Coordinates of C-alpha atoms in Angstrom, one line a residue:
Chain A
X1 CA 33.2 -26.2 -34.3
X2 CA 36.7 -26.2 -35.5
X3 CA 38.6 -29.2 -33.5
X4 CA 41.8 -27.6 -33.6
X5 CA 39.9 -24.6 -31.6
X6 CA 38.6 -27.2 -29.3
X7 CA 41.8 -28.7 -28.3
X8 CA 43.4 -25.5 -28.0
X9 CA 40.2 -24.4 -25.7
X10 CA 40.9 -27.8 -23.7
X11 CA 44.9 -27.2 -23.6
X12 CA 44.6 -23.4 -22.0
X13 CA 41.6 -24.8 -19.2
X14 CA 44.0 -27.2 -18.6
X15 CA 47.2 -25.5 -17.7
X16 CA 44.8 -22.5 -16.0
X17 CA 43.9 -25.2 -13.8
X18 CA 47.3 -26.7 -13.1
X19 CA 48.8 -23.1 -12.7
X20 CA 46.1 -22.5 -9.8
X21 CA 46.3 -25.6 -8.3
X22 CA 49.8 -25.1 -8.2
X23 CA 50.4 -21.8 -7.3
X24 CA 47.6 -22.5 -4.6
X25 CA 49.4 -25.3 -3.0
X26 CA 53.1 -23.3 -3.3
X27 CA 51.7 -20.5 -1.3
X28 CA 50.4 -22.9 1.3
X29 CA 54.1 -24.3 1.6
X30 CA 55.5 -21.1 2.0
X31 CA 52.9 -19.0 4.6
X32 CA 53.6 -22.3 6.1
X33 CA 57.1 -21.7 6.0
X34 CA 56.6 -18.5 7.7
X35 CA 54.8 -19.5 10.5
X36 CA 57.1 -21.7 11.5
X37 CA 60.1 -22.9 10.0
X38 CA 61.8 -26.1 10.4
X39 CA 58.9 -27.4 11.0
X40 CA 59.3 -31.0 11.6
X41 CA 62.3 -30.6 14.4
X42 CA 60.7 -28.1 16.6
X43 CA 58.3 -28.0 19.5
X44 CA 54.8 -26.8 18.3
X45 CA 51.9 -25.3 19.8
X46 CA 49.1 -27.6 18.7
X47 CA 45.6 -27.0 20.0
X48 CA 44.0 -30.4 20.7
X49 CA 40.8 -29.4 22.7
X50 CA 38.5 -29.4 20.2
X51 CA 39.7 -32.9 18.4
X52 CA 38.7 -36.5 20.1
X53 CA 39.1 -37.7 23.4
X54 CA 42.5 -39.2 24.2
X55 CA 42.5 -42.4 23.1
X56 CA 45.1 -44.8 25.9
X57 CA 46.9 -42.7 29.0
X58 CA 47.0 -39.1 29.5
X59 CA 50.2 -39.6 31.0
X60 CA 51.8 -41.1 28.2
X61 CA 54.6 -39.4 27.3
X62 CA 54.3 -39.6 23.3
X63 CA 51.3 -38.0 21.9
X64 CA 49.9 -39.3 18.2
X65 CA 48.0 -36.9 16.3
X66 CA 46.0 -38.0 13.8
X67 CA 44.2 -35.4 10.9
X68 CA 41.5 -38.2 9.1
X69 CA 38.8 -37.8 7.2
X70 CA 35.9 -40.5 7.8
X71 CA 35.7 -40.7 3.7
X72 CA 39.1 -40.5 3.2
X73 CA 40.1 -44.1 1.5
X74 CA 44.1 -43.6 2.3
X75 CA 42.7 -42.9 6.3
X76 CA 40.8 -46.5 5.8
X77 CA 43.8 -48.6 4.8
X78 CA 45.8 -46.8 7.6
X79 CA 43.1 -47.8 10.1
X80 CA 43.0 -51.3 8.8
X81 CA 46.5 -52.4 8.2
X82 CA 48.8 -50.2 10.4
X83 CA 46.4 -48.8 13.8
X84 CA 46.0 -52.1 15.5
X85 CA 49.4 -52.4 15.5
X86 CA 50.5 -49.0 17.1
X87 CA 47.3 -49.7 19.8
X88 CA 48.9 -52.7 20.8
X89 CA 52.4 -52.1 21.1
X90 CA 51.7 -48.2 22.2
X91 CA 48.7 -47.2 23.1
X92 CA 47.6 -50.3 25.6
X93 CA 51.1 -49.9 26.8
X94 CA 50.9 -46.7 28.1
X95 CA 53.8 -45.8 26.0
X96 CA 52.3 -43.8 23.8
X97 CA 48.4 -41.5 23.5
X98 CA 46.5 -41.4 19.8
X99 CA 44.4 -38.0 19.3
X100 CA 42.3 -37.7 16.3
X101 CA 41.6 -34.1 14.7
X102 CA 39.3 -33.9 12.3
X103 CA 40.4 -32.8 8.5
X104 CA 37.2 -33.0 6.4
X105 CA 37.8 -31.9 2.8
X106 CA 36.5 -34.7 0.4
X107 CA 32.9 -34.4 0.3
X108 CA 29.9 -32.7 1.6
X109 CA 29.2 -36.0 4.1
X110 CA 32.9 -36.0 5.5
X111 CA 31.5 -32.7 7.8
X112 CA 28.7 -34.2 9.2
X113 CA 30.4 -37.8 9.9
X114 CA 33.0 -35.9 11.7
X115 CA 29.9 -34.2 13.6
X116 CA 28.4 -37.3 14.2
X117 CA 31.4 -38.6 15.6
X118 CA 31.3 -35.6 18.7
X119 CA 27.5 -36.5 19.1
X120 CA 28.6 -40.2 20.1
X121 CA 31.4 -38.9 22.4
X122 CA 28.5 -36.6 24.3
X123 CA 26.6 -40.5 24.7
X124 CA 30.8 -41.4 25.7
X125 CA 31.3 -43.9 22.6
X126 CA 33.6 -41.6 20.5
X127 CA 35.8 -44.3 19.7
X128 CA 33.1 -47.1 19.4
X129 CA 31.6 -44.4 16.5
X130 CA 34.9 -43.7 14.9
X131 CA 35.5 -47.4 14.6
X132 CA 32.2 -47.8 13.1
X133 CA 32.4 -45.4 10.0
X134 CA 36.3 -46.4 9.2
X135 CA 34.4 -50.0 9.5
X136 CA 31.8 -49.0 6.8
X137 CA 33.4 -46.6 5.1
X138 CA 32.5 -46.6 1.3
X139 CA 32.6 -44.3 -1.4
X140 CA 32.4 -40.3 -1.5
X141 CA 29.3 -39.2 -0.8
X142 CA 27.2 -41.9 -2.4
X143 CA 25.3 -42.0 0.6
X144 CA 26.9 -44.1 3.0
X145 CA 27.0 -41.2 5.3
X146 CA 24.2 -39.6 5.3
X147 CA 22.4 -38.7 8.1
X148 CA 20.1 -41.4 8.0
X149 CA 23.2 -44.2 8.1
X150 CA 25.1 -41.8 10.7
X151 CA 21.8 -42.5 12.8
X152 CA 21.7 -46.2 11.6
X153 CA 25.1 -46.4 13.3
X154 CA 24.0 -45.2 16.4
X155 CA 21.2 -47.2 16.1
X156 CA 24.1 -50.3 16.2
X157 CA 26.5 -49.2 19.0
X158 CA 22.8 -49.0 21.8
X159 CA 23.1 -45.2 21.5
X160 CA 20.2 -42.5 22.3
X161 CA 18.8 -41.7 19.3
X162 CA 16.8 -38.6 20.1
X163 CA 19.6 -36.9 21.3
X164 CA 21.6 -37.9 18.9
X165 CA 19.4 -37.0 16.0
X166 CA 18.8 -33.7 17.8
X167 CA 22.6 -33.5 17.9
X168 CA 22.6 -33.6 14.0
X169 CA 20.3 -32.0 12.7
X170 CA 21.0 -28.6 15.1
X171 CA 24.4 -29.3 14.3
X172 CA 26.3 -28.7 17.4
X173 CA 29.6 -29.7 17.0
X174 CA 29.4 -27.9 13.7
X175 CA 32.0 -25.2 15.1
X176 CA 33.8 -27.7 16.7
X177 CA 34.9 -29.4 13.4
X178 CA 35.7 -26.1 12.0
X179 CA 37.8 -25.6 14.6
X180 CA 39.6 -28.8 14.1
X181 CA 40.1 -28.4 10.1
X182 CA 41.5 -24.8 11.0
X183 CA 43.8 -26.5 13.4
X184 CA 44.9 -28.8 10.6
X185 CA 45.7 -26.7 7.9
X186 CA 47.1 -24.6 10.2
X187 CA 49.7 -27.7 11.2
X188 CA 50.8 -28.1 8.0
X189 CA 48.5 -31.3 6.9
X190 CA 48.2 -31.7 3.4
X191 CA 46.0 -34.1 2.8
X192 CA 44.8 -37.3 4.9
X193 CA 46.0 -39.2 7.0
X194 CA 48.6 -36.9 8.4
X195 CA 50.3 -37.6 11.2
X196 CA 52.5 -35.4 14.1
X197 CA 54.5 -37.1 16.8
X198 CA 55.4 -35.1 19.9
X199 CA 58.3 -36.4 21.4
X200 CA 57.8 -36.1 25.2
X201 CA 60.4 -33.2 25.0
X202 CA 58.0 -31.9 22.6
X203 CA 60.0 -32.2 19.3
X204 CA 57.5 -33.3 16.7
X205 CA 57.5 -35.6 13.4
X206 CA 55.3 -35.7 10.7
X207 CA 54.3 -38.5 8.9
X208 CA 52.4 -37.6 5.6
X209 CA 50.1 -40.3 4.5
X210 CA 49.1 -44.2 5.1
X211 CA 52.1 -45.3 6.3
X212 CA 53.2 -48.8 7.2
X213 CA 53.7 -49.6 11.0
X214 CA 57.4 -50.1 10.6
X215 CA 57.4 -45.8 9.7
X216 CA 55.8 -45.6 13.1
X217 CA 58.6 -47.6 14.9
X218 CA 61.1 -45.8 13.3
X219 CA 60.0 -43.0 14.7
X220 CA 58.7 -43.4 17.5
X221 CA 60.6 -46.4 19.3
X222 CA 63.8 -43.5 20.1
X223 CA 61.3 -41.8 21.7
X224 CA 59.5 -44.6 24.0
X225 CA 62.8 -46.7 25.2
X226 CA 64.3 -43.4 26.9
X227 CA 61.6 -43.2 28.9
X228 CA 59.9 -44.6 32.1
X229 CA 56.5 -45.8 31.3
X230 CA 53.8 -45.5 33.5
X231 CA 50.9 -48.2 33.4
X232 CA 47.8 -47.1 32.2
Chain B
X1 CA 62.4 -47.5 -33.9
X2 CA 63.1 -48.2 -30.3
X3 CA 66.6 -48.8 -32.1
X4 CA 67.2 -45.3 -31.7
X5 CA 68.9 -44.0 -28.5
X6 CA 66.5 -41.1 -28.6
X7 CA 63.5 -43.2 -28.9
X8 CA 64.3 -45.4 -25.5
X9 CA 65.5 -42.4 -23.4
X10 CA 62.4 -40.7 -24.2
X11 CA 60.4 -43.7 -23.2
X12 CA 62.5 -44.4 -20.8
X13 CA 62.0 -40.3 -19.3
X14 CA 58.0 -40.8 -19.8
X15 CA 58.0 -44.2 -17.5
X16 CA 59.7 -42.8 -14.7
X17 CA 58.4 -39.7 -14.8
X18 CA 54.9 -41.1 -14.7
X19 CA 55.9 -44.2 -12.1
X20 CA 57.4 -42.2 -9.2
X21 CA 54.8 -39.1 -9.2
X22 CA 51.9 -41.6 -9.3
X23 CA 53.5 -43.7 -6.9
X24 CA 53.7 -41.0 -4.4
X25 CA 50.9 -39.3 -4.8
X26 CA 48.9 -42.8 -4.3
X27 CA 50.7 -43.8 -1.1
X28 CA 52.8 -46.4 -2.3
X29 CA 55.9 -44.3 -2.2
X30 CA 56.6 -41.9 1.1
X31 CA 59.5 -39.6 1.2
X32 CA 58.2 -38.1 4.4
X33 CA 60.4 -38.7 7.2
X34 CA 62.1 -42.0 5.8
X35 CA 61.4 -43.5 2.5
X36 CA 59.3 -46.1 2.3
X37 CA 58.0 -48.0 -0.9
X38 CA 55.2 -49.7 0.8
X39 CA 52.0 -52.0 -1.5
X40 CA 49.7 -53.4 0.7
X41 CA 47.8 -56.5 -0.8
X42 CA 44.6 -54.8 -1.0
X43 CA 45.9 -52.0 -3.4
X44 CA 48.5 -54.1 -5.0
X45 CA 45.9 -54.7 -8.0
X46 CA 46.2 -50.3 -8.0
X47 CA 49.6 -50.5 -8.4
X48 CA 49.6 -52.7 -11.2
X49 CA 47.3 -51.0 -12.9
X50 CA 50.1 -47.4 -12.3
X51 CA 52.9 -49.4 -13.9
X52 CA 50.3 -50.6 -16.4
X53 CA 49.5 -46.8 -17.5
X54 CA 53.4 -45.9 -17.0
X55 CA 54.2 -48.6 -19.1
X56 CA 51.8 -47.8 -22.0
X57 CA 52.5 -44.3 -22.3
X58 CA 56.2 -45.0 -22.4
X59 CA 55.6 -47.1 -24.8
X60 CA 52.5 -45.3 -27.7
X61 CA 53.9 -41.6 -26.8
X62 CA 57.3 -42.3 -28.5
X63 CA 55.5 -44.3 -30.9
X64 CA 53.7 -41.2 -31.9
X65 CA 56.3 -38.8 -31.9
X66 CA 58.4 -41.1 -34.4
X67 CA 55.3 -41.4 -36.9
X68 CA 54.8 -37.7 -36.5
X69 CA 58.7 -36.6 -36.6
X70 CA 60.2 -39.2 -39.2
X71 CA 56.6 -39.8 -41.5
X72 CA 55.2 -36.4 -41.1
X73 CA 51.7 -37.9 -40.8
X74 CA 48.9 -36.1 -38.6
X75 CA 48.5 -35.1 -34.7
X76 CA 45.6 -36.9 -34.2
X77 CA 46.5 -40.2 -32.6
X78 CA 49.5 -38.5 -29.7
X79 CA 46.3 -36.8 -28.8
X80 CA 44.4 -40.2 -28.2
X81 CA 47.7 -41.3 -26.4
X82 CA 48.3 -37.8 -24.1
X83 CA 44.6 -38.4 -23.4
X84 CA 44.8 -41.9 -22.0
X85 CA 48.1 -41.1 -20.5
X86 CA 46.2 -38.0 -18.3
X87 CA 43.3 -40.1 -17.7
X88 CA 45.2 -42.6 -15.9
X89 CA 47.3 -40.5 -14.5
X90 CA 44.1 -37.9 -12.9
X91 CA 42.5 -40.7 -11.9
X92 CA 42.7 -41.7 -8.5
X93 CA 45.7 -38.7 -7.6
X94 CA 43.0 -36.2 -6.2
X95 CA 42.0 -38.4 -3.7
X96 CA 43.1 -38.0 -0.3
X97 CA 46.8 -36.4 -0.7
X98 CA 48.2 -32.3 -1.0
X99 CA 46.9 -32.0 -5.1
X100 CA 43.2 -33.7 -4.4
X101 CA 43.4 -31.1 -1.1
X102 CA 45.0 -28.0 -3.2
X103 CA 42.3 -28.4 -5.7
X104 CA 39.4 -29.3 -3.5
X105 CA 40.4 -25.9 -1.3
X106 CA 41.0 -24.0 -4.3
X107 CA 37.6 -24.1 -6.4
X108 CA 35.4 -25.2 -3.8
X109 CA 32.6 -28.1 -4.2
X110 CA 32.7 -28.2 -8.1
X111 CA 36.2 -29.5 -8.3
X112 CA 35.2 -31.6 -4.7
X113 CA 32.6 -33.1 -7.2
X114 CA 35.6 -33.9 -10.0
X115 CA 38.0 -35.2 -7.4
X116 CA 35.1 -37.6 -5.9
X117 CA 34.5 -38.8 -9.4
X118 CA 37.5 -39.4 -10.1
X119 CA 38.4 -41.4 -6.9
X120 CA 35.4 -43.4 -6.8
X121 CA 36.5 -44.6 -10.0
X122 CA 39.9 -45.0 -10.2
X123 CA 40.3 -48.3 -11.0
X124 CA 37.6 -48.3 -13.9
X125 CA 39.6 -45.3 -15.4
X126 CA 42.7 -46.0 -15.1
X127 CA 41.3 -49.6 -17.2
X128 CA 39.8 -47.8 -19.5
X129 CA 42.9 -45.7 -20.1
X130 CA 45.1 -49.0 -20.5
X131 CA 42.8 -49.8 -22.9
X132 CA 42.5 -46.6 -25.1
X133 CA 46.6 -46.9 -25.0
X134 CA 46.5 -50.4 -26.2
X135 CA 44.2 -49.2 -29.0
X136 CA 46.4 -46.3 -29.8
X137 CA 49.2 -48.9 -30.1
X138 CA 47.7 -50.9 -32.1
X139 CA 46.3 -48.3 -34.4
X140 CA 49.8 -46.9 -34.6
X141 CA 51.4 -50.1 -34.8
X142 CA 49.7 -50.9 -37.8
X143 CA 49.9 -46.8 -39.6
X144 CA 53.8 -47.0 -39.1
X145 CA 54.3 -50.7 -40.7
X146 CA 52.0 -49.5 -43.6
X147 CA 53.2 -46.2 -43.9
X148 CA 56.8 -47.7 -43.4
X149 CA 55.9 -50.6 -46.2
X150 CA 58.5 -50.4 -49.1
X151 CA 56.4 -50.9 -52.4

């Protein structure tokens, strides 16, 4: 075949794609736009129910939502070099409450590891689970999350695994992490990790991506030295 | 050749404009509340390798446009040089961030399937790219000091 024909093939699938991608993402921004403009300085009605257990104090007054993905490489350098941090100086003191809503987009096993991750809250190790898979996170779906590692993991962290096989394979929370990926794009996240602070007059910040820990105390040490912190 | 204004600003243009986009849309630059250029040590080597394909492209794509603009000679070897420039650019920017979620929203598990690729192999690609740069250099180095020769 003619080369020239070839590259001109290549040059026209190219901008097609870049025209959708594009036009795809524009109109996200802007129905975003409409639901709520101004996004980032006003109170918003987030629906947490369906995402993790609060991680720290209910009664903290700053609430840290985090949208992840469990294959999400960005989410795993945030976990390693920047969440310790914010748990020690936030979370443990009661200053501050981490939630963690599910955004699953990058492969076929990021659904079911967020699934997996509501089967070890129903045996109460949520956390101890979602600590596991950022631990042994690898690449996309080259298998590393497939249900027989997910059950390896529970295997690790003394779980039941009967009921948490049964848990998988009838997938129970599979509505669940709809629900949270609905809740996400309807938030505004854009990709992983995305973060919203609620101020404890409910303002809100976003933080778009892996940012460092200093991003986090920008924001949110306004927010904690105004107010009275209670224990946890 | 780099002599010419023309020549430098365009490199110049191509650098930046490949630096800053890749650098955001990696993580290493965040505009989102503050700014924040931020490398960590374990994606430092990443980082490298985005100035390395920046760098490159800055430097074979004006090459090219010279030999094709000044000599007249043939198309072929920008294309070996807008190739290695996309290929280290695509590689690794569908990942996690708002164009690897556009396009994994947009077309569904085949372009999921691309994206995955392309992040599970970032590094490797955007070697590879270097290197098919390097080659074009060197190819083009050596067509525009022939073609250049005064007999």
């Amino acid at each position: 075949m003619d080369k020239r024909f070839l590259v001109v093939i290549a040059f026209i699938v190219l901008v097609t794609v870049v025209a959708i991608t594009f036009s795809s993402y524009y109109f996200t921004l802007l129905e975003m736009q409409q639901y709520r403009p101004g996004m980032s300085e006003q109170s918003l009605d987030i629906n947490l129910k369906n995402g993790s257990p609060v991680l720290g104090s209910e009664n903290a007054p700053v609430t840290i939502i985090e949208f992840g993905d469990y294959q999400c490489e960005a989410c795993y350098h945030w976990f390693h070099n920047t969440r310790a941090d914010i748990i020690d100086n936030y979370i443990e003191t009661g200053k501050a409450k981490l939630v963690f809503v599910d955004l699953p987009f990058l492969g076929r096993d990021s659904i079911v590891a967020a699934q997996a991750t509501y089967c070890a809250e129903d045996q109460g190790k949520y956390w101890d689970y979602h600590n596991t898979l950022y631990n042994f996170q690898e690449e996309i779906d080259n298998g590393w999350a497939s249900k027989d590692r997910l059950i390896a993991f529970a295997f690790n962290l003394d779980m039941n695994l009967d009921e948490f096989s049964d848990c998988l394979d009838t997938a129970k929370y599979n509505k669940r992490v709809k629900a949270n990926y609905d809740e996400a794009v309807k938030q505004g996240a854009q990709g992983t990790p995305t973060f919203i602070i609620i101020a404890p007059d409910g303002s809100t910040t976003k933080i778009a991506g892996p940012q460092p820990y200093s991003a986090f105390v920008k924001v949110m040490s306004p927010l904690t030295s105004a107010v009275q912190i209670e224990q946890p | 050749m780099f002599s010419r204004y023309s020549y430098s600003i365009i490199a110049v243009v191509i650098f930046v404009s490949m630096l800053i986009p890749l650098s955001i849309l990696s993580g290493f630059i965040f505009t989102e509340p503050f700014f924040i250029f931020h490398v960590t040590e374990a994606s430092s080597f990443s980082f490298v390798l985005i100035i390395g394909v920046s760098v490159m492209s800055a430097i074979v794509i004006p090459m090219n446009v010279y030999r094709i603009k000044t000599l007249q000679k043939s198309t072929s070897k920008i294309g070996g040089s807008v190739i290695g420039s996309i290929i280290g650019a695509s590689a690794g920017i569908c990942s996690c961030g708002p164009i690897g979620f556009s396009i994994i929203s947009t077309f569904g598990t085949v372009a999921g399937t691309a994206a995955a690729f392309l992040t599970n192999y970032e590094i490797p690609l955007r070697i590879g790219s270097i290197a098919l740069l390097c080659l074009v250099y060197y190819t083009t180095t050596r067509s525009i000091s022939s073609e250049c020769k005064i007999s």
